[in-house]
Coordinates of C-alpha atoms in Angstrom, one line a residue:
X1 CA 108.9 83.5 124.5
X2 CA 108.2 79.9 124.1
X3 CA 110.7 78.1 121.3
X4 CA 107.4 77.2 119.2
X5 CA 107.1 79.0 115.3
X6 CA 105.9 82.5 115.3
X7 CA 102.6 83.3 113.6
X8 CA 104.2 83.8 109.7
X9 CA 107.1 82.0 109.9
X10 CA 108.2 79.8 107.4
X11 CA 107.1 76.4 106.8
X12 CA 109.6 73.9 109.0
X13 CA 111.0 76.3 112.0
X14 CA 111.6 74.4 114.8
X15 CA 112.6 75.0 118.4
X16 CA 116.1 74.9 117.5
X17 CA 115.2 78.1 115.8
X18 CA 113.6 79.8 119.4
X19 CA 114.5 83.4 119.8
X20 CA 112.3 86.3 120.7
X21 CA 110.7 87.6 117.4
X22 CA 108.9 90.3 115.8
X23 CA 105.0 90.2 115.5
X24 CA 103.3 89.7 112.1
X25 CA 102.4 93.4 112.2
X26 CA 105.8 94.7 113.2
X27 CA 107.8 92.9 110.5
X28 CA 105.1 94.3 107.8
X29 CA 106.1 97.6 109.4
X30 CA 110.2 97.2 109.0
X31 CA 109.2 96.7 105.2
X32 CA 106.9 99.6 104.9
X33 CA 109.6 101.6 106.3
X34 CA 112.3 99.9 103.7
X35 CA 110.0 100.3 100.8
X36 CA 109.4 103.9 101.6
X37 CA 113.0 105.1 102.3
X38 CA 114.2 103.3 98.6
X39 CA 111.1 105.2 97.2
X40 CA 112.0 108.0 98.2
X41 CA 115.1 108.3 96.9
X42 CA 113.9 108.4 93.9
X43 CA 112.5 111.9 93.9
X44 CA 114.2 113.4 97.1
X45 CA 117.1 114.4 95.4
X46 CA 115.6 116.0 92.8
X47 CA 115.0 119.5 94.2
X48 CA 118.3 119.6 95.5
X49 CA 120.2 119.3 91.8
X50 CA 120.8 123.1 91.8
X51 CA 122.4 123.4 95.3
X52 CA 124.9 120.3 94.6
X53 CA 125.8 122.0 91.1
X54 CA 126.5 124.9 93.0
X55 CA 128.8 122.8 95.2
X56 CA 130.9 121.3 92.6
X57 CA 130.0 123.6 89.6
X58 CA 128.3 120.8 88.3
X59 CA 126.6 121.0 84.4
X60 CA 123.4 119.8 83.8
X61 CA 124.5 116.4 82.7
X62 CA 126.8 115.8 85.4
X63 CA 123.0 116.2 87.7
X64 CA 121.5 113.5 85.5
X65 CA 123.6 111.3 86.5
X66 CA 123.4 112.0 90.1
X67 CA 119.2 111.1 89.1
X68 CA 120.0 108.5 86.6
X69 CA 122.6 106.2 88.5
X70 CA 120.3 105.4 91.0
X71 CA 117.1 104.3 88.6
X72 CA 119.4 102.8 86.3
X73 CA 121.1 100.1 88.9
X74 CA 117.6 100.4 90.7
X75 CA 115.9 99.0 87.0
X76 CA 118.6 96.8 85.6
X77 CA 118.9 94.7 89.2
X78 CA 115.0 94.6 89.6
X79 CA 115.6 91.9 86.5
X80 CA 116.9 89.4 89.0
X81 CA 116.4 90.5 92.4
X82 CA 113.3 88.6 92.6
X83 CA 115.3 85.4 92.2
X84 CA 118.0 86.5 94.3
X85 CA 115.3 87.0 97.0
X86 CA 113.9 83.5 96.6
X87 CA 117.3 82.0 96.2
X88 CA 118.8 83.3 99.4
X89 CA 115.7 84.0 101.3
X90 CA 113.2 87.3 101.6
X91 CA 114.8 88.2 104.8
X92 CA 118.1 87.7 104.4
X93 CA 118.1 89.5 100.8
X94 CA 116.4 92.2 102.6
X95 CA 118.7 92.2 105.7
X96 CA 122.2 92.8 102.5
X97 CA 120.1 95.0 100.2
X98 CA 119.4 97.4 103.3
X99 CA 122.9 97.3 104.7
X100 CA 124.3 98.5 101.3
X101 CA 121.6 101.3 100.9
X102 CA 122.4 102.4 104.4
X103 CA 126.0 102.0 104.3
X104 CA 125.7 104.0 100.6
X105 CA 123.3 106.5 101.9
X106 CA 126.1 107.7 104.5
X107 CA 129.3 107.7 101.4
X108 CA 126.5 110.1 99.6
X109 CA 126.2 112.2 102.4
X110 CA 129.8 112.1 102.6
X111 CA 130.8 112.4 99.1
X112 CA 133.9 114.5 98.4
X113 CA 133.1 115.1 95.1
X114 CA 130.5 114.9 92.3
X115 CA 131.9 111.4 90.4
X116 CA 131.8 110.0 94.0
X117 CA 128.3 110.8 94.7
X118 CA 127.2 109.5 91.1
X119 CA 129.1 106.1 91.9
X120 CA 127.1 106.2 95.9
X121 CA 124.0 106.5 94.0
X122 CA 124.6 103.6 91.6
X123 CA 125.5 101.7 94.2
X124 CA 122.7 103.2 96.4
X125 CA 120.3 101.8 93.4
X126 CA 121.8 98.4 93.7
X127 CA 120.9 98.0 96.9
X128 CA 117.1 98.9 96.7
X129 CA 116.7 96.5 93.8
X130 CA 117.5 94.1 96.1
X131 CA 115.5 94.9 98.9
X132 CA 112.3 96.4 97.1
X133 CA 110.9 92.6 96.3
X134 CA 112.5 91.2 99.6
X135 CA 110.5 93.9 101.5
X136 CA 106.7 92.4 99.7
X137 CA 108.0 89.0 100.3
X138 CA 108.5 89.6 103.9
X139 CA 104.8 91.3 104.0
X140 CA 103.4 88.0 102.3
X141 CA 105.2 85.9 104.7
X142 CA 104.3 87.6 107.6
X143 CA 100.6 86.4 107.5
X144 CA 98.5 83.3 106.6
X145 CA 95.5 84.9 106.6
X146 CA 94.4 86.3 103.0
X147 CA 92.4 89.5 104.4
X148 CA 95.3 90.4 106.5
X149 CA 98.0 89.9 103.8
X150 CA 96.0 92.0 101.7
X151 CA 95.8 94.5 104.1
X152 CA 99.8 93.9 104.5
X153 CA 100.1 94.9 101.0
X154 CA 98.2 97.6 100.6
X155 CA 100.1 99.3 103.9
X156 CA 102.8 98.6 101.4
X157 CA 102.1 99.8 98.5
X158 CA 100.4 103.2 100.4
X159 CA 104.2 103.6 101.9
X160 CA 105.5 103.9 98.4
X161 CA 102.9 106.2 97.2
X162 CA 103.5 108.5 100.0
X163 CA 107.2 108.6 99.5
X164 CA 107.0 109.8 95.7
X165 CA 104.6 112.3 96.8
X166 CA 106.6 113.4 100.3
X167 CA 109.9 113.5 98.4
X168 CA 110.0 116.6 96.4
X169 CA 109.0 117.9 99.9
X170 CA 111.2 116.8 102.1
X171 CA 114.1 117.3 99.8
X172 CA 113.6 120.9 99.7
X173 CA 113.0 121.0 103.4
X174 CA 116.0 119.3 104.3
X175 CA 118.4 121.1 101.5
X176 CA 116.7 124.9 102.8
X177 CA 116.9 124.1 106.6
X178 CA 120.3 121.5 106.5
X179 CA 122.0 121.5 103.3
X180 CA 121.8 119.0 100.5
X181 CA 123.7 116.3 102.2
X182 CA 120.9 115.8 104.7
X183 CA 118.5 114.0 102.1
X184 CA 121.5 110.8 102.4
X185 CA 121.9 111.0 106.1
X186 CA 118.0 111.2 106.7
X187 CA 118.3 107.5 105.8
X188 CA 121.1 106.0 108.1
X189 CA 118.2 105.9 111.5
X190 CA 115.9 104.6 109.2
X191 CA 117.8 102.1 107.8
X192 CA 119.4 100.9 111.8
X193 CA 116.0 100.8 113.0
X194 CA 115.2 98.5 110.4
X195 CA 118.2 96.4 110.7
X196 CA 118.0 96.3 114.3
X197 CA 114.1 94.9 113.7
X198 CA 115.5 92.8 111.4
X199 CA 118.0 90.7 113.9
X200 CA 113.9 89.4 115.4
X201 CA 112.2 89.0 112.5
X202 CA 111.2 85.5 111.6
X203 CA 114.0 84.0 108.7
X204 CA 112.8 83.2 105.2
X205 CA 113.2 79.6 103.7
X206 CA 115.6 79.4 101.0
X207 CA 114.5 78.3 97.7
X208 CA 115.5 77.4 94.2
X209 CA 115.2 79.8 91.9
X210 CA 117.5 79.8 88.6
X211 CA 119.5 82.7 87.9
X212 CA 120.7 84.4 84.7
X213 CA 124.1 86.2 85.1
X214 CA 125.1 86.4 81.5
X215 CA 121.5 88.0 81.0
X216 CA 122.3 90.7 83.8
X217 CA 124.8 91.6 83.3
X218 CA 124.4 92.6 79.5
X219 CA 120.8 94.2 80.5
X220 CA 123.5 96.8 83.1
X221 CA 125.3 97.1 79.7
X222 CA 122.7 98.0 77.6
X223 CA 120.7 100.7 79.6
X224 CA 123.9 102.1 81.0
X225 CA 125.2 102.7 77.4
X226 CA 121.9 104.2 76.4
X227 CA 121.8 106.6 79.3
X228 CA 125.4 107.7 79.2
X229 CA 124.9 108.3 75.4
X230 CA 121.7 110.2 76.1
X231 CA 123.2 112.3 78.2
X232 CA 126.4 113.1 76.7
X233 CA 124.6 114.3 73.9
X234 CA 123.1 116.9 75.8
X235 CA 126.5 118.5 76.4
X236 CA 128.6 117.4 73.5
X237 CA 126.2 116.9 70.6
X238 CA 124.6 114.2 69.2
X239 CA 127.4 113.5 66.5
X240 CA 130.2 113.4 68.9
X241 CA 132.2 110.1 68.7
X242 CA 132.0 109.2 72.6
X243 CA 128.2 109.8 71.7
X244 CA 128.0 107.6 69.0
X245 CA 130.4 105.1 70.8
X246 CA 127.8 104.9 73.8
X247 CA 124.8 104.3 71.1
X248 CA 127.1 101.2 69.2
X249 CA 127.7 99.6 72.6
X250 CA 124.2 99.7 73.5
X251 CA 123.2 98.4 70.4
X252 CA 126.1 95.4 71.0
X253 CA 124.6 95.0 74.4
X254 CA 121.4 95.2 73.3
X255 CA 122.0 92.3 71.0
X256 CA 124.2 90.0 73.3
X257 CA 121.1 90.3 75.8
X258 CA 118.7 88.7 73.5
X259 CA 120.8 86.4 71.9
X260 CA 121.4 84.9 75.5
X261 CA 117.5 85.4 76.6
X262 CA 117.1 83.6 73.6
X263 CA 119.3 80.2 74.5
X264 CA 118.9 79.9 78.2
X265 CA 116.5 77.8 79.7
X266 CA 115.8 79.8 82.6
X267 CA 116.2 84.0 81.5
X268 CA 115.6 86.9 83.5
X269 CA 113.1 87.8 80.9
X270 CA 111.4 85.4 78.9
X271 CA 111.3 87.0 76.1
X272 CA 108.3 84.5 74.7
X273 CA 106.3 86.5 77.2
X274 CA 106.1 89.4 74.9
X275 CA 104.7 87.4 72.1
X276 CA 101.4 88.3 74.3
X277 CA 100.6 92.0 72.5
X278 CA 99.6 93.0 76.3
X279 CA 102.5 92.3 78.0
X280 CA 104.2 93.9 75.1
X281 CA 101.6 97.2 75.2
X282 CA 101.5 97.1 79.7
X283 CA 105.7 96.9 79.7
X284 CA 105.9 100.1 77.0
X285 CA 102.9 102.0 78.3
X286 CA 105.1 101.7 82.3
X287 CA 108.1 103.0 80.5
X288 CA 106.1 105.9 78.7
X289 CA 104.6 107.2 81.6
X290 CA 107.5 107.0 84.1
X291 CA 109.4 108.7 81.0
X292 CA 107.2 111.8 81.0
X293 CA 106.2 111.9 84.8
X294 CA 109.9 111.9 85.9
X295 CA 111.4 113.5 83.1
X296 CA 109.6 116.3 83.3
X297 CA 110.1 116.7 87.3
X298 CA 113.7 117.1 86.6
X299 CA 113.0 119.6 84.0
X300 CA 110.6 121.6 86.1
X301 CA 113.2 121.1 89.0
X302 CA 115.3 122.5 87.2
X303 CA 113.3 125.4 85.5
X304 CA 111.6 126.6 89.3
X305 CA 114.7 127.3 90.8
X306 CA 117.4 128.5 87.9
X307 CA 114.7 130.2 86.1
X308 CA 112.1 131.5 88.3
X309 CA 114.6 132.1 91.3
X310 CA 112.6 129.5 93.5
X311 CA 114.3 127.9 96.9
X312 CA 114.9 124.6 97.6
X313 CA 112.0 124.5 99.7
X314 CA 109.4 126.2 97.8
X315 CA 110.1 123.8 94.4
X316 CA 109.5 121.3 96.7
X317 CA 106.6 122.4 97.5
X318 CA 105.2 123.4 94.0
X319 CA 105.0 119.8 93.3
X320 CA 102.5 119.5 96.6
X321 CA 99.5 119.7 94.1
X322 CA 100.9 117.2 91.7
X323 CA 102.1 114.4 93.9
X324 CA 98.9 114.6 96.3
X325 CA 96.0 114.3 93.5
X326 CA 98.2 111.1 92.4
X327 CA 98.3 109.4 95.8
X328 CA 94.4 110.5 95.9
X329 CA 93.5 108.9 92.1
X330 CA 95.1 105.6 92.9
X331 CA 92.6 104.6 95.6
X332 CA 89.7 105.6 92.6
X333 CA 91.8 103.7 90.2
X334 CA 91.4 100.6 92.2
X335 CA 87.3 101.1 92.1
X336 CA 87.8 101.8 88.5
X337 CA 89.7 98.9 87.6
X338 CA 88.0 96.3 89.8
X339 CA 84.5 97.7 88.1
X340 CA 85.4 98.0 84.5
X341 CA 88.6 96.0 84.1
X342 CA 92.1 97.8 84.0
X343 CA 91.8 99.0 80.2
X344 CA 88.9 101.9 81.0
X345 CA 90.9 103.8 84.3
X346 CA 94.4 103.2 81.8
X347 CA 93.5 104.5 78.8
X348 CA 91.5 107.4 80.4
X349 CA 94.9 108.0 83.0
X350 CA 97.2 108.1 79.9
X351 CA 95.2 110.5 78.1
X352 CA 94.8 112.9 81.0
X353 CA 98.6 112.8 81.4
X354 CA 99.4 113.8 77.7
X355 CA 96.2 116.5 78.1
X356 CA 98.1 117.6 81.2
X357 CA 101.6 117.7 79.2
X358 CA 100.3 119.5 76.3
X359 CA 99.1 122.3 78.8
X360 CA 102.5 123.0 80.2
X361 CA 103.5 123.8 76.7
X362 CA 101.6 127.2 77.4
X363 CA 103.9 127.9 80.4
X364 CA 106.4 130.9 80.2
X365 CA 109.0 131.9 82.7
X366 CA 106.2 134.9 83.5
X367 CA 103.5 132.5 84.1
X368 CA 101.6 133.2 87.4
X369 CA 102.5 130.5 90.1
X370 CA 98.9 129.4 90.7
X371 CA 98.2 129.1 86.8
X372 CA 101.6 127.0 86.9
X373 CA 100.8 124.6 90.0
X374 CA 97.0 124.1 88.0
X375 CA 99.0 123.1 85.2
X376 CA 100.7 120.4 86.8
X377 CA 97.8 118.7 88.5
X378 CA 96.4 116.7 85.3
X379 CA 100.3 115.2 85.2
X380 CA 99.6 113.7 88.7
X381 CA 96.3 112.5 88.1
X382 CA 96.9 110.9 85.3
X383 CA 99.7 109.2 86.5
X384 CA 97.7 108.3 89.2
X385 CA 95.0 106.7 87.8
X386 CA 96.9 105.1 85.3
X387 CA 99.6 102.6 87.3
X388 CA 97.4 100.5 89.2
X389 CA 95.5 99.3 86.5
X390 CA 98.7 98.9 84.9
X391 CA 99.7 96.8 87.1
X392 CA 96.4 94.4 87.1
X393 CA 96.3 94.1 83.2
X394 CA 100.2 93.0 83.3
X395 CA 99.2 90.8 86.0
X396 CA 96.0 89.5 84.0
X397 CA 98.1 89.1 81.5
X398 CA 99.9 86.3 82.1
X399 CA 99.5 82.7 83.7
X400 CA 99.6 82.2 87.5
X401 CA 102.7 81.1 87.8
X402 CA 104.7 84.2 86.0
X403 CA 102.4 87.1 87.9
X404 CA 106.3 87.2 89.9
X405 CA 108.1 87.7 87.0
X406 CA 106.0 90.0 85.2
X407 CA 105.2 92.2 87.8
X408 CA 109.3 92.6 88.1
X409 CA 110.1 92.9 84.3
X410 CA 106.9 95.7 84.5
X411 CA 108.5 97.6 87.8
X412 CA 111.9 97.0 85.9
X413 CA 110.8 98.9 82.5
X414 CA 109.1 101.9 84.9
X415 CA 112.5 102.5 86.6
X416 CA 114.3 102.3 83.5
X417 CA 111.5 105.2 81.6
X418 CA 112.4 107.3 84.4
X419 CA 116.1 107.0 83.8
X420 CA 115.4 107.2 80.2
X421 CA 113.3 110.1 80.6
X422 CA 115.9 112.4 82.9
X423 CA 118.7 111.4 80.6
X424 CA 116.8 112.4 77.7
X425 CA 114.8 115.6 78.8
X426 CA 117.7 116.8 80.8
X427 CA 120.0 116.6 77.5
X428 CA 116.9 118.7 76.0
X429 CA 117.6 121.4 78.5
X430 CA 120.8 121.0 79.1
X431 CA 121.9 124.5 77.2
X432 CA 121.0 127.6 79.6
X433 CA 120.2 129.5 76.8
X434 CA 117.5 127.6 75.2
X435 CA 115.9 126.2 78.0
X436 CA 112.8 126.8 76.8
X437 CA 112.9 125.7 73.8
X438 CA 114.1 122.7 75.2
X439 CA 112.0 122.6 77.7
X440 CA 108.6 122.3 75.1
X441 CA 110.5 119.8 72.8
X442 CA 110.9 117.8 76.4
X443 CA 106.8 118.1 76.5
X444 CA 106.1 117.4 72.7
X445 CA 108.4 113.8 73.4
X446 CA 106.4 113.0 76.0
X447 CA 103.3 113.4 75.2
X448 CA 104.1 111.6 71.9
X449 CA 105.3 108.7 73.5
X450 CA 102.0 108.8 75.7
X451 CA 100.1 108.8 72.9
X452 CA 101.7 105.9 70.7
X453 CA 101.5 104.2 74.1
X454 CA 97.6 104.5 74.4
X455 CA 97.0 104.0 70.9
X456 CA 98.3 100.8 71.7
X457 CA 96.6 99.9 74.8
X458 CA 93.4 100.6 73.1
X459 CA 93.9 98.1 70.2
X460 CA 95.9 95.4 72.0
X461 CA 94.2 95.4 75.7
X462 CA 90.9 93.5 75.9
X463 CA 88.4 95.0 77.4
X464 CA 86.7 93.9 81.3
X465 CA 89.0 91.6 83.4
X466 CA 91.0 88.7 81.1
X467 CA 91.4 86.2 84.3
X468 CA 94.2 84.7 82.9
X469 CA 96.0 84.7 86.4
X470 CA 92.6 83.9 87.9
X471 CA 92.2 80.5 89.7
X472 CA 90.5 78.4 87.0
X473 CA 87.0 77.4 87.7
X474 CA 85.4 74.0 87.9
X475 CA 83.8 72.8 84.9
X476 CA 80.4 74.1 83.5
X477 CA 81.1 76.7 86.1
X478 CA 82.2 80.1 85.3
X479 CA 84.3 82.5 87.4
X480 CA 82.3 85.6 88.4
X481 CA 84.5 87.1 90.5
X482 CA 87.0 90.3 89.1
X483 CA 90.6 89.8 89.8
X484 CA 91.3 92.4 92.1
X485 CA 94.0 95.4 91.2
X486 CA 97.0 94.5 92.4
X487 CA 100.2 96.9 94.4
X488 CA 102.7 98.5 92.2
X489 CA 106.0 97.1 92.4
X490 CA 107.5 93.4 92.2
X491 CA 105.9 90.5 93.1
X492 CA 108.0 87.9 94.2
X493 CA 107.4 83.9 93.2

């Protein structure tokens, strides 16, 4: 190939960098292959919980954490792996958060023992956060043409909504047919044949973003306190001293966090943007609905198998209706939201989902399978319809210039409801012998949450499109055109 810059490489490459390259179309396709593999494993491992407590004897808290560790590094580093990404350059943040997820995939697979898995999966988590906004800034370099970045993106984002809804699946495939530890190794060719596209693909400028370490690393503090409190209760009660002890240093955390937000010129989350009652209302609906969605997967994981007698496989594929109808909705959420502006398809998502949760509450360990799998559907859809507009009114919400960081402090607080949300509906169930009771208490929290949530999108989100991160018009002319709904997941600056 000739020494001259490939089509979507950076600004200023030169002959000096010559060497044979991916296209445009084959890089975008190394990310869509990242992007799904580190969204996957976030609801892969789900229907394998039971078989790896079987392993090790392991109690229902000891599974959270095998859940939890991964969306809790996954949600705390999502706070600065945007800025890592610009600092060091989209492809070679990509090229270091892949290697770890790889290399931490096979030590899961590997794992000798429960703690080690749970410490593979945090570091597992670590590595995606890096990679997930690498992998859309590769997609957005790859092509100077606006029609075919979109089309980049949405390729994208359809590679992540496929992987939540092929994960319950091929979890219970893999841990029927293989054994548990095949839903690590399944990523090790993905992740080489990644890498190995990755030595050709076209090298990112580096830039100058700031970063925040004292912010970081009290944000890990915080959320890990939280969750290890949550989910102690569950097993030692809610009054026991290493319990409270979790809840005082998360508090302490908590504070050190905002006290340095506060004072540093450059944070990992402004926390002025949530003076804005919509970035306030878009940020706590995310972490509402990934609270309920992937709490109650765990629980329902859990409950299909332990107390129905259902495989690995066929929990899987109980979920089938669920996780379809939401890949389904999202392309009609789009429609919605570039029609009516994202308040409309979110409000009306949100309430489905609570609808949808209430329901469940008639479920019975007797309850006939295809009355149960109907249950679950209006979960899906809701969820469904609900994130993409999400995503736009965060977006509209704030200036051009902070769509970056907003977008990431919005994928941050989803990862971190899900965490939330298995810590504290697992705790719920974590006693055999009132599962059930649990279990409905699990669905009364959630759907609460859902509703304070869409209470407060409806008084706090304007109606139509706000064009706040619109290009402003000339003068004396005004902008016609909708701002278009945007992926789910970080956008990088």
């Amino acid at each position: 190939m000739s020494g001259r810059p490939a089509a979507g490489s950076p600004p200023g490459a030169t002959a000096a960098d010559a060497r044979p390259t991916l296209s445009p179309n084959a890089t975008v396709l190394v990310a869509c292959l990242a992007f799904f593999v580190i969204t996957l494993d976030t609801t892969v491992v789900n229907v394998a919980l039971p078989s790896i407590g079987a392993q090790w004897d392991g109690q229902v808290s000891a599974l959270q954490w095998v859940v939890t560790a991964y969306t809790l590094l996954f949600a705390a580093l999502l706070l600065s792996a945007g800025a890592i990404s610009d600092r060091i350059g989209a492809s070679r943040a990509f090229t270091i958060g892949l290697s770890v997820f790889t290399l931490t995939s096979a030590l899961c697979g590997l794992a000798p023992s429960l703690d080690v898995l749970v410490v593979a999966r945090a570091m597992q988590g670590a590595g995606a956060a890096v990679m997930m906004p690498a992998s859309l800034a590769l997609v957005r370099q790859a092509y100077d043409d606006p029609s075919l970045r979109a089309r980049g993106i949405a390729w994208w984002t359809a590679g992540g909504g496929v992987a939540v809804a092929a994960g319950p699946v091929v979890g219970g495939a893999l841990t029927t047919g293989l054994g548990w530890r095949w839903i690590f190794f399944i990523n090790i060719p993905v992740g080489i044949v990644a890498l190995v596209g990755m030595l050709r693909a076209p090298r990112s400028p580096r830039g100058q973003a700031p970063m925040d370490p004292a912010g970081q690393i009290t944000a890990v503090l915080a959320l890990a306190a939280l969750v290890f409190a949550v989910i102690n209760a569950g097993s030692d009660g809610w009054t026991n001293p290493v319990t409270i002890a979790g809840f005082a240093v998360a508090v302490i955390a908590a504070a050190a966090f905002l006290a340095t937000e506060s004072r540093q010129s450059n944070p990992a989350v402004p926390l002025t943007m949530f003076r804005n009652p919509a970035v306030a209302v878009c940020t706590s609906a995310g972490l509402a609905l990934n609270l309920g969605y992937y709490g109650l997967v765990f629980v329902f994981t859990i409950f299909f198998q332990e107390h129905r007698g259902a495989s690995a496989l066929m929990a899987g594929l109980m979920f089938i209706p669920m996780t379809a109808f939401t890949t389904l909705v999202n392309l009609l959420a789009g429609k919605l939201t570039n029609r009516h502006g994202p308040r409309f398809p979110l409000v009306t998502g949100q309430v489905i989902q609570t609808l949808g949760i209430l329901g469940l509450l008639l479920v019975t360990e007797d309850t006939p399978t295809p009355l149960l799998l109907l249950l679950l559907v209006p979960l899906g859809i809701g969820g469904g319809l609900a994130v993409p507009p999400l995503t736009t009114a965060m977006l509209e919400s704030v200036p051009h210039e902070r769509a970056g960081l907003a977008s990431g402090v919005l994928s941050a607080a989803r990862q971190f409801g899900g965490a939330i949300g298995v810590a504290l509906l697992g705790a719920l169930i974590a006693d055999s012998a009132h599962f059930m009771t649990g279990m409905r208490i699990s669905l009364v929290i959630g759907a609460a949450v859902l509703v304070a949530t869409t209470l407060g999108v409806i008084r706090y989100l304007p109606a139509g499109h706000q064009h706040m991160n619109a290009p402003q018009p000339p003068p004396g002319k005004a902008g016609t055109d909708p701002v278009p709904a945007h992926p789910d997941g970080p956008h990088t600056r």
